XYZ file of C-alpha atoms in Angstrom:
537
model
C -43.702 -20.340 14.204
C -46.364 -17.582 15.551
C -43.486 -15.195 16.769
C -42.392 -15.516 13.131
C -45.982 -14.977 11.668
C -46.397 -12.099 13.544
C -43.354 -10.797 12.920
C -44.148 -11.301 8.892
C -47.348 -9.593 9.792
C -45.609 -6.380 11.102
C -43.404 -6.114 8.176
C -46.507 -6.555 5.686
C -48.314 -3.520 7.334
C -44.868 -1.460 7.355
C -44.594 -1.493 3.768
C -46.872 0.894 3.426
C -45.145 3.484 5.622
C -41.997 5.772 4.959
C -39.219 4.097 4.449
C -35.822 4.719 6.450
C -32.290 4.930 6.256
C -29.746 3.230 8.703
C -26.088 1.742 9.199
C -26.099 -2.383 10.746
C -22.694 -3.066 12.190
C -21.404 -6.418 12.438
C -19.598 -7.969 15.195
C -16.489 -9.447 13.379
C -14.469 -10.621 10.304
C -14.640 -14.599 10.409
C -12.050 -14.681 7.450
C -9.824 -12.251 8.791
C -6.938 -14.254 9.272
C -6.902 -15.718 5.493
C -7.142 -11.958 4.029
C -4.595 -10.755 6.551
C -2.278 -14.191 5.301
C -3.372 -13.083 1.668
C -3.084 -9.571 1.688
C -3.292 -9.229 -2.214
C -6.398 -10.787 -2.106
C -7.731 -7.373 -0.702
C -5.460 -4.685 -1.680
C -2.898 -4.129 -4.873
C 0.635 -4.196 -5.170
C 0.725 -0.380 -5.250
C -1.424 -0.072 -2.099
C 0.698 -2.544 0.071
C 3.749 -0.579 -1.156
C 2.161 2.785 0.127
C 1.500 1.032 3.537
C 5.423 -0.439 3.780
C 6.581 3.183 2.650
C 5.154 4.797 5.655
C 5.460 1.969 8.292
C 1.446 1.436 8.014
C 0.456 -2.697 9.192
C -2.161 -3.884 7.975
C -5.185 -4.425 10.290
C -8.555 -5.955 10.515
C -9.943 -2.568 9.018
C -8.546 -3.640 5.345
C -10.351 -7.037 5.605
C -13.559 -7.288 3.207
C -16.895 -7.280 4.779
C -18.316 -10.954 5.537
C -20.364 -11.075 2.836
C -22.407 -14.233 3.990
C -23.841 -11.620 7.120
C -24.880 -9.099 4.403
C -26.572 -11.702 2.640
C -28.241 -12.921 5.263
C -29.793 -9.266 6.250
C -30.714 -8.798 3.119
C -32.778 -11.588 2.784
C -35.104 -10.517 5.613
C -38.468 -9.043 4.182
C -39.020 -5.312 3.643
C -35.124 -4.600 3.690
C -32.751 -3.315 0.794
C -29.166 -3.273 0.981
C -27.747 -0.274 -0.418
C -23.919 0.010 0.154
C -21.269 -1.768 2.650
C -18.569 -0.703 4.269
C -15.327 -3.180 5.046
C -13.685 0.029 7.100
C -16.674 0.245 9.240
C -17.995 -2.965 9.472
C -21.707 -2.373 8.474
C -23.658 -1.768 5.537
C -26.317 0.686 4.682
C -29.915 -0.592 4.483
C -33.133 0.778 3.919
C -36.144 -0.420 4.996
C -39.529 0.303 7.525
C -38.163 1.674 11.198
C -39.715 -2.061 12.455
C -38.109 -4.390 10.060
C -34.597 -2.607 10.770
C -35.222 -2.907 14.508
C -35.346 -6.659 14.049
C -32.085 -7.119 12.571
C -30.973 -6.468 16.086
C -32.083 -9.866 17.360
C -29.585 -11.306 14.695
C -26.589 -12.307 16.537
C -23.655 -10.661 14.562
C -25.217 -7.394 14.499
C -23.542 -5.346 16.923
C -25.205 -2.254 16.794
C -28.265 -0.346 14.658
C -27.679 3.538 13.590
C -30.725 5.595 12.272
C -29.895 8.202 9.922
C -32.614 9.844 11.598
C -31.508 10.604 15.284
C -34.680 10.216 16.963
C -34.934 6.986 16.070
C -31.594 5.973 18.230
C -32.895 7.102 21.695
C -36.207 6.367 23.485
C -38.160 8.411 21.604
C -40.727 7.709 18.747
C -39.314 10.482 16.814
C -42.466 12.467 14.733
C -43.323 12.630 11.158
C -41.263 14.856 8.582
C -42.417 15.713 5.514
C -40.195 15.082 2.520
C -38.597 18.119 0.874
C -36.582 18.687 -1.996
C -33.110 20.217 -1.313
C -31.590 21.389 -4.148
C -28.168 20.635 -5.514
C -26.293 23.582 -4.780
C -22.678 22.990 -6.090
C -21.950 26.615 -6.863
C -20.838 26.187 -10.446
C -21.658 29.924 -11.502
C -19.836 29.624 -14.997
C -19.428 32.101 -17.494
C -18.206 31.062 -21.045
C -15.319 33.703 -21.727
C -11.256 33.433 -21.707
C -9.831 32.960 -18.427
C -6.274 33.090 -17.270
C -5.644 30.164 -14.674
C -2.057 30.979 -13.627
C -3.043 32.996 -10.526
C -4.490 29.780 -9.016
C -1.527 28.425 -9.032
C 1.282 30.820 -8.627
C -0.579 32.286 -5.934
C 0.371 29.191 -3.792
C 3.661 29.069 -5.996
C 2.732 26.023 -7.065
C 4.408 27.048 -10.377
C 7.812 27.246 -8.926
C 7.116 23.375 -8.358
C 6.140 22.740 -12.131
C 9.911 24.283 -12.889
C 11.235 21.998 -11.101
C 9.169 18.837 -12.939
C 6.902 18.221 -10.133
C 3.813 18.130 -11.771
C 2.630 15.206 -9.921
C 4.117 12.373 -11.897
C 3.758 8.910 -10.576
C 0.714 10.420 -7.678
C -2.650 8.937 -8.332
C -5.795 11.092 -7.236
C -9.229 9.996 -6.954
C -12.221 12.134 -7.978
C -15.434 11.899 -5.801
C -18.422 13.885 -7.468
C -21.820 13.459 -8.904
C -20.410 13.020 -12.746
C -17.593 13.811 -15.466
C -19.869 14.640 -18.601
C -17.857 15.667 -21.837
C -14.729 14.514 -20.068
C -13.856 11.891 -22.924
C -14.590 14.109 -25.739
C -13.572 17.920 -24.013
C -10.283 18.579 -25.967
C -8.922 20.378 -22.181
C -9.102 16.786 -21.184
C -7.887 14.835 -24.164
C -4.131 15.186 -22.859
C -4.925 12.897 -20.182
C -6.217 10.425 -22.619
C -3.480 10.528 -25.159
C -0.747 10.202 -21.881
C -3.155 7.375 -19.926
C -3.600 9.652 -16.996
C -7.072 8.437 -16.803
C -6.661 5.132 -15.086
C -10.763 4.405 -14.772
C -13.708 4.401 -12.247
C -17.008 3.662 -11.435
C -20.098 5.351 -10.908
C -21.346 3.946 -7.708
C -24.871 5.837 -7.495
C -25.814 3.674 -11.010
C -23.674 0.529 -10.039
C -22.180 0.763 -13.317
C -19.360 2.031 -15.197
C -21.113 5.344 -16.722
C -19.304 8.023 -15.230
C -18.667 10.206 -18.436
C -22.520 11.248 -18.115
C -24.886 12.355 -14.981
C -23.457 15.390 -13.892
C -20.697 17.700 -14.863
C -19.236 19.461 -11.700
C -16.632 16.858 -11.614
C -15.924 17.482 -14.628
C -15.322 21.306 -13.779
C -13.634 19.930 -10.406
C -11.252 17.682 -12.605
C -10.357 20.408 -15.105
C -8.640 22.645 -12.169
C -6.023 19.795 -11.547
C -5.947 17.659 -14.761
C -7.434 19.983 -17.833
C -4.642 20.920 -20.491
C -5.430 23.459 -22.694
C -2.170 25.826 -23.666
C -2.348 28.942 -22.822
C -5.920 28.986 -21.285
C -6.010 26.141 -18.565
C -3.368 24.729 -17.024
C -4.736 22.602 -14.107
C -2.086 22.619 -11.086
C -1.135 18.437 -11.582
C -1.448 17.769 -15.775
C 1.295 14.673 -14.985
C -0.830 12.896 -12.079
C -2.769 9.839 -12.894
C -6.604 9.824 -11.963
C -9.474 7.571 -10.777
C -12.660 9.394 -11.520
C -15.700 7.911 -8.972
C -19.539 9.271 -9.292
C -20.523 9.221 -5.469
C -22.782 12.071 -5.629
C -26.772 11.814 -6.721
C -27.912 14.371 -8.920
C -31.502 13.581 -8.255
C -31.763 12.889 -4.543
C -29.636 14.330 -1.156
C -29.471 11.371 1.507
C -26.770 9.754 3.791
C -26.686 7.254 1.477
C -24.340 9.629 -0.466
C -22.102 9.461 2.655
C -21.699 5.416 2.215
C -21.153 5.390 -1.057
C -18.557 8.165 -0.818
C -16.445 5.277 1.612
C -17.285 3.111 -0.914
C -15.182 4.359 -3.288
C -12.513 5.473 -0.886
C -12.184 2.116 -0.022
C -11.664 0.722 -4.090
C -9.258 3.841 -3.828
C -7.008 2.564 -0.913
C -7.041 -0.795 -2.853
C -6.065 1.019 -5.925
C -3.190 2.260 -4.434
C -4.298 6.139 -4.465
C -2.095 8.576 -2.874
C -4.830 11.943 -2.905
C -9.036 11.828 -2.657
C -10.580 15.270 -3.833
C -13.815 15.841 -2.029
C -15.218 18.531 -3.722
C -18.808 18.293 -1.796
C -20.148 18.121 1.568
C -23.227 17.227 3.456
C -25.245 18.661 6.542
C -29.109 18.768 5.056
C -31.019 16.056 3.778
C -34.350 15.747 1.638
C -35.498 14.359 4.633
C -35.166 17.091 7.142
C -35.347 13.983 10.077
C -31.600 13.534 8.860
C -30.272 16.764 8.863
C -27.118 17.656 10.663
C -26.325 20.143 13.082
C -23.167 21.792 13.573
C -22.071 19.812 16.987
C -22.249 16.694 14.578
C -19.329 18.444 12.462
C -17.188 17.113 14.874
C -14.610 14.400 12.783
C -16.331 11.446 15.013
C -20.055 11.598 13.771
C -20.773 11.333 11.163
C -20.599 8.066 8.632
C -18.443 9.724 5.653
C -15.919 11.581 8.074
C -15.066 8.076 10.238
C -14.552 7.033 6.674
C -12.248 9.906 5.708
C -10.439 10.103 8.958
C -9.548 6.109 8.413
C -8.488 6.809 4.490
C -5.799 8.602 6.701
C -4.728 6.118 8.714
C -4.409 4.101 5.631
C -1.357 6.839 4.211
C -3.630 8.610 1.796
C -3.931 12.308 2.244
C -7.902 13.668 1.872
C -8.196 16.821 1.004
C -12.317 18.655 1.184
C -13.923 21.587 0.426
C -15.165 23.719 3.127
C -17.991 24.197 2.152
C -20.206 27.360 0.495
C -22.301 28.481 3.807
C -20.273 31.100 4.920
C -22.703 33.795 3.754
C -25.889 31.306 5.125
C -27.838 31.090 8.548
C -25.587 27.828 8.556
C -21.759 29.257 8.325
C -20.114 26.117 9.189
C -18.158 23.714 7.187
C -19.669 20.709 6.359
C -19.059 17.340 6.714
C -16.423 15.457 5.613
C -14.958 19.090 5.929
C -14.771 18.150 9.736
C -12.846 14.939 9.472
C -9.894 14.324 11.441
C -6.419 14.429 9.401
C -8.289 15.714 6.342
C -6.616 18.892 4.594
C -10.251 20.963 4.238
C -9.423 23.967 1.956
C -11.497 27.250 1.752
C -11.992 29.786 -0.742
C -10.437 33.266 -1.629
C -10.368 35.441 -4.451
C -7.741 35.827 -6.925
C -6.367 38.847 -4.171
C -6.179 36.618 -1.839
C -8.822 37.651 0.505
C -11.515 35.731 2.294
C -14.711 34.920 -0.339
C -17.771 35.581 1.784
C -19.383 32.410 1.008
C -16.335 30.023 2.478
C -17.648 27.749 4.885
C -16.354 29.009 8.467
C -14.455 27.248 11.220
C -13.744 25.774 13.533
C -14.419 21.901 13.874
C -17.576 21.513 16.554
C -14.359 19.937 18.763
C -12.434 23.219 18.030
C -10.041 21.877 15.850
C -8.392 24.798 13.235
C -11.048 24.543 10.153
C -10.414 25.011 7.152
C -6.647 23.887 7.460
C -5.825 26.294 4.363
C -7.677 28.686 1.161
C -7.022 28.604 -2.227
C -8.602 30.574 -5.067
C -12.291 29.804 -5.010
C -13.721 33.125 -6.709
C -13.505 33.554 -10.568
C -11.351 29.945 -10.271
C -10.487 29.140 -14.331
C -12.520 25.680 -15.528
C -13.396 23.648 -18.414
C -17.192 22.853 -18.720
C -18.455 19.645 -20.018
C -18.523 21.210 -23.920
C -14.794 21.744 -23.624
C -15.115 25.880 -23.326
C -12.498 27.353 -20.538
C -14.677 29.434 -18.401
C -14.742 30.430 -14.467
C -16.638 29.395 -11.211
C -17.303 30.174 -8.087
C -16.854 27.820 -4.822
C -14.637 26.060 -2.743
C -15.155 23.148 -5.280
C -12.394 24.190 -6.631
C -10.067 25.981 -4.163
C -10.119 22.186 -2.877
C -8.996 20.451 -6.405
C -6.208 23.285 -7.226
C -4.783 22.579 -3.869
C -5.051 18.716 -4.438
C -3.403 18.777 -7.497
C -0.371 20.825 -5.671
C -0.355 18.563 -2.703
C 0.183 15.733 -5.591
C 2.994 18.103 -6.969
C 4.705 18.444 -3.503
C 4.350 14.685 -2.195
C 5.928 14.252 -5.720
C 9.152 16.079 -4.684
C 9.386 14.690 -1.323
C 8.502 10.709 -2.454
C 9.848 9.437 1.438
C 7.397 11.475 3.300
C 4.459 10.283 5.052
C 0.666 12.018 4.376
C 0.807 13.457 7.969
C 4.351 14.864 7.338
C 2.876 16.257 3.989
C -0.194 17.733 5.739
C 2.221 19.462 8.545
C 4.250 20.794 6.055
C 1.520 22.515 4.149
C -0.236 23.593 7.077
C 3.141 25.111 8.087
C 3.916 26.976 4.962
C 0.647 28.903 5.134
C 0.476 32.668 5.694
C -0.890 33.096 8.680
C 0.183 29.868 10.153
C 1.102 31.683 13.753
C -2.444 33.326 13.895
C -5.167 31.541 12.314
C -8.457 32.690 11.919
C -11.950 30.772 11.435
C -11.950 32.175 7.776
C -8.864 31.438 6.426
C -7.412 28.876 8.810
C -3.667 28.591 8.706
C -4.411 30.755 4.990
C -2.701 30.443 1.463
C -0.009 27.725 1.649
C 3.388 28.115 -0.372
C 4.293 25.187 -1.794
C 7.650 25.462 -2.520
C 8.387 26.531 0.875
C 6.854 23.518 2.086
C 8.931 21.383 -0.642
C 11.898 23.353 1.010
C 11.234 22.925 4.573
C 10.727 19.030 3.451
C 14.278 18.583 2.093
C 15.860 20.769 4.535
C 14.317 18.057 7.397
C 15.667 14.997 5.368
C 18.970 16.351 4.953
C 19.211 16.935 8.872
C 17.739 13.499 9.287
C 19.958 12.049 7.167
C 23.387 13.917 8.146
C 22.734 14.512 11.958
C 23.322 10.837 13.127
C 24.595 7.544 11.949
C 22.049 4.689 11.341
C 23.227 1.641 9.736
C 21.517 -1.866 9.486
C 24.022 -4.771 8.196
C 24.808 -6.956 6.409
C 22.602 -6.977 3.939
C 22.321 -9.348 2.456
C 21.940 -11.153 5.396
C 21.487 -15.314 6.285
C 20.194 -15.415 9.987
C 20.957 -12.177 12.101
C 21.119 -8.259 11.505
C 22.590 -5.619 13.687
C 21.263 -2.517 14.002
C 23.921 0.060 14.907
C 23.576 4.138 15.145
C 25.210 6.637 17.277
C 23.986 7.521 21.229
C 22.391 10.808 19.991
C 19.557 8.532 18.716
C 16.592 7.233 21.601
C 15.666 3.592 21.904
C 13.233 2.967 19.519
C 10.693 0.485 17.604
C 11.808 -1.712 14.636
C 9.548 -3.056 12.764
C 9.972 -5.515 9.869
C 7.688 -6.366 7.226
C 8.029 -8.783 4.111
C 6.992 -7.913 0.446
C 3.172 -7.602 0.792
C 3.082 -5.397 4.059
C 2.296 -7.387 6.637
C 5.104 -7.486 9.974
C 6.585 -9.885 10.445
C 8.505 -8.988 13.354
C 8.831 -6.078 15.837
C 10.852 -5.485 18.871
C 11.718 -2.658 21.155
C 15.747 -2.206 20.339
C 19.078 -0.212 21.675
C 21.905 0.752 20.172
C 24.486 -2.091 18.242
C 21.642 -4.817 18.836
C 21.876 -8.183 17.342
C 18.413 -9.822 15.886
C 17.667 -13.412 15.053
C 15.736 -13.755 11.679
C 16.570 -17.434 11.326
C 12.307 -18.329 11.166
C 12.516 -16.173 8.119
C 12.210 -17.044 3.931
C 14.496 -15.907 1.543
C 13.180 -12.875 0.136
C 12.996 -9.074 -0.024
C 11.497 -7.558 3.381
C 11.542 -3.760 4.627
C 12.176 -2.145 8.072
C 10.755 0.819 9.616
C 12.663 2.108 12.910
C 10.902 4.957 14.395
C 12.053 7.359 18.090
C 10.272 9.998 18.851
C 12.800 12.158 17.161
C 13.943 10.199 14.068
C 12.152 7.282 11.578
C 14.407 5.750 9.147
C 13.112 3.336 6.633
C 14.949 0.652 3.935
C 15.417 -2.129 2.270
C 16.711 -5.993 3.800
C 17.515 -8.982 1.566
C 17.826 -12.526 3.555
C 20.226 -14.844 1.406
């Protein structure tokens, strides 16, 4: 009892001092196996399907949170639970440096991370005065006619809309700090009248106001989504769209960062194909929590481990570079530096480098950005519904997204990673990238070529055949000596395996143990993956 009045004692006298940010990590996921048993308890339909399509299990990352462990931090004194993570394991809390240091004695905390550095090692860190960093989202707009085919043909993203890809049946999610005029905007009304619009959430206000706050995502949404003949054309009008407000218009802070995973979490269990990222982090309005460029590194910081996992769960993230390239700071910013995220930089409608592009490379020397896209004079709709332009790799970033949406579109059996390679591989100056430009202005419909060309060789260059199917008790898996050994994996309806072996040619598999029902099979070499469809009787 007086180690616990004491302890109350501490916390009363913290109160009055500043008040600090930090990530609690939990040890485990005691309801793991009933999610993982249950798996549309966690994720939709459409999200399991993505994971089957591209040979994804599912894992202990997709289980939720325990929510009985945030409850019970949050009920100790002086701390505030602000966001959670199911990807990470941990939750955001805010509180006095002491009372956060005590939720280490709690036995399913693993570990304690201070948004403030200084507060991680040994020492006591020193006080830093609050100041106010502006939000600088480098939406210069100027109310006149503008012409947006150049932002697309110049990736000849056009030759893709000839061809009907205009990302039909993709889904993109929208993280920014607001979509004002958005459901009244007549560039935007097209996506009403066709549902494109599928919903969101504002997770800064915990509520479902995301037509108000800010408008940049409403510029940022225009570039792939706004309709307006003749004027704006945005480079996916046929995708559908999740609009999420993870972006504070009133304060910058980390906990930005958490809700940004947040929402890329709903969006995995929404089944989302695409996240635009159309803002980045490295200073704080505490400067204790600024970044420095050896954190842009893809492993540091909280909203790139949460981008870099979005990955691994088949989406495809693509970022903005950033606008520091003309700054004391140069570098891209984070989640700009996460791994397997397409980060995008900004040129002019010639095509060359815009001085204020965020530089590469990665702090781990990765190629960053990947590609640039028209970022100067880039054609918009503002939040009154006038067409006008802007400046920023805010939008270089959503014109490519919408074309990567367009592209996955015409190649429906690829995999993000394939997609990413692809586009990286299409790029200009893919042979000799630069810290500008990085690989430089993808083509699109080369990379839509080089796709089919690569299933047609798959599919013609060997003979792979699984039978019969249907099936009662046993499969055989035949294809020609020119194929490796490989992996087959098998998985039932909702994702999860349900069997995997190491196989050689013309092998013979039991499957007595399993149900009637529809199941799916992934067999992957190191040269060839084939994927399809098994029915047991």
């Amino acid at each position: 009892m007086r180690n616990q009045l004491v302890f109350f004692f501490l916390i009363l006298t913290s109160l009055g001092f500043s008040q600090e940010d930090a990530w609690v990590y939990f040890a485990s996921k005691p309801e793991a196996a009933y999610y993982l048993s249950n798996p549309l308890e966690m994720l939709s339909q459409r999200a399991l399907d993505r994971r089957v399509a591209q040979s994804i299990p599912l894992d202990n990352l997709d289980v939720p949170i325990h929510e009985p462990y945030v409850t019970q931090v949050a009920n100790n004194i002086g701390i505030s639970v602000l966001a959670k993570s199911k990807w990470l394991n941990a939750i955001h809390v805010r509180g006095s440096q002491q009372a956060i240091q005590y939720l280490d004695t709690i036995s399913f905390v693993t570990q304690i991370k201070f948004a403030n550095a200084a507060l991680n090692t040994n020492s006591s860190g020193r006080f830093q005065q609050m100041a106010s960093v502006a939000k600088n989202l480098d939406t210069e707009v100027t109310f006149q006619y503008g012409n947006s085919a150049n932002q697309v043909t110049m990736m000849n993203g056009y030759l893709l809309h000839q061809n009907d890809f205009t990302g039909a049946g993709k889904i993109i999610a929208v993280m920014d700090n607001g979509f004002l005029g958005v459901d009244t905007g007549l560039p935007f009304q097209r996506l009403f009248t066709n549902n494109l619009l599928l919903g969101g959430y504002n997770f800064v206000l915990r509520n479902d106001a995301i037509y108000s706050g800010g408008s940049h995502g409403t510029l940022v949404l225009s570039t792939m989504g706004g309709f307006q003949e003749n004027q704006l054309i945005g480079s996916a009008p046929d995708a559908q769209y999740y609009l999420f407000v993870t972006e504070s218009n009133t304060y910058e802070n980390p906990l930005e960062e958490s809700l940004w995973v947040e929402a890329a979490e709903l969006a995995d269990s929404l089944g989302v194909d695409i996240i635009n990222t159309s803002l980045g982090y490295s200073t704080f309005d505490n400067p204790a929590y600024n970044y420095s460029y050896v954190d842009m590194n893809g492993t540091t910081t909280f909203i790139s481990l949460g981008a870099a996992i979005a990955a691994s769960r088949g989406m495809i993230c693509v970022t903005s570079a950033g606008n520091s390239g003309n700054s004391s700071w140069q570098y891209i910013t984070t989640p700009a530096d996460a791994i397997n995220t397409l980060t995008v930089g900004a040129v002019n409608s010639e095509g060359n480098y815009a001085s204020f592009s965020s530089i590469g490379p990665s702090a781990d020397g990765r190629i960053k950005p990947d590609v640039v896209a028209q970022g100067v004079g880039a054609v918009v709709a503002t939040s009154t519904g006038a067409i006008g332009t802007a400046n920023g790799t805010s939008f270089s970033s959503p014109i490519t997204a919408g074309l990567v949406a367009c592209l996955w579109q015409s190649l429906p059996n690829a995999t993000n990673l394939e997609i990413l390679q692809l586009i990286q591989e299409s790029a200009s100056i893919f042979t000799a990238p630069t810290s500008q430009l990085g690989y430089g202005i993808p083509n699109f419909y080369t990379a839509y070529q080089n796709g089919l060309l690569l299933s047609t060789e798959a599919i013609s260059s060997n003979v792979f055949k699984v039978y019969p199917n249907p099936f009662e008790n046993e499969i055989t898996i035949a294809f020609s000596n020119d194929f490796d050994s490989g992996d087959f994996i098998l998985y039932n309806a909702t994702g999860q395996v349900v069997q995997q072996q190491f196989i050689q040619a013309n092998q013979t598999i039991s499957l007595t143990q399993l149900q009637s029902g529809l199941y799916f099979y992934s067999f992957q070499t190191a040269s060839i993956h084939k994927k399809g469809k098994l029915i047991k009787k």
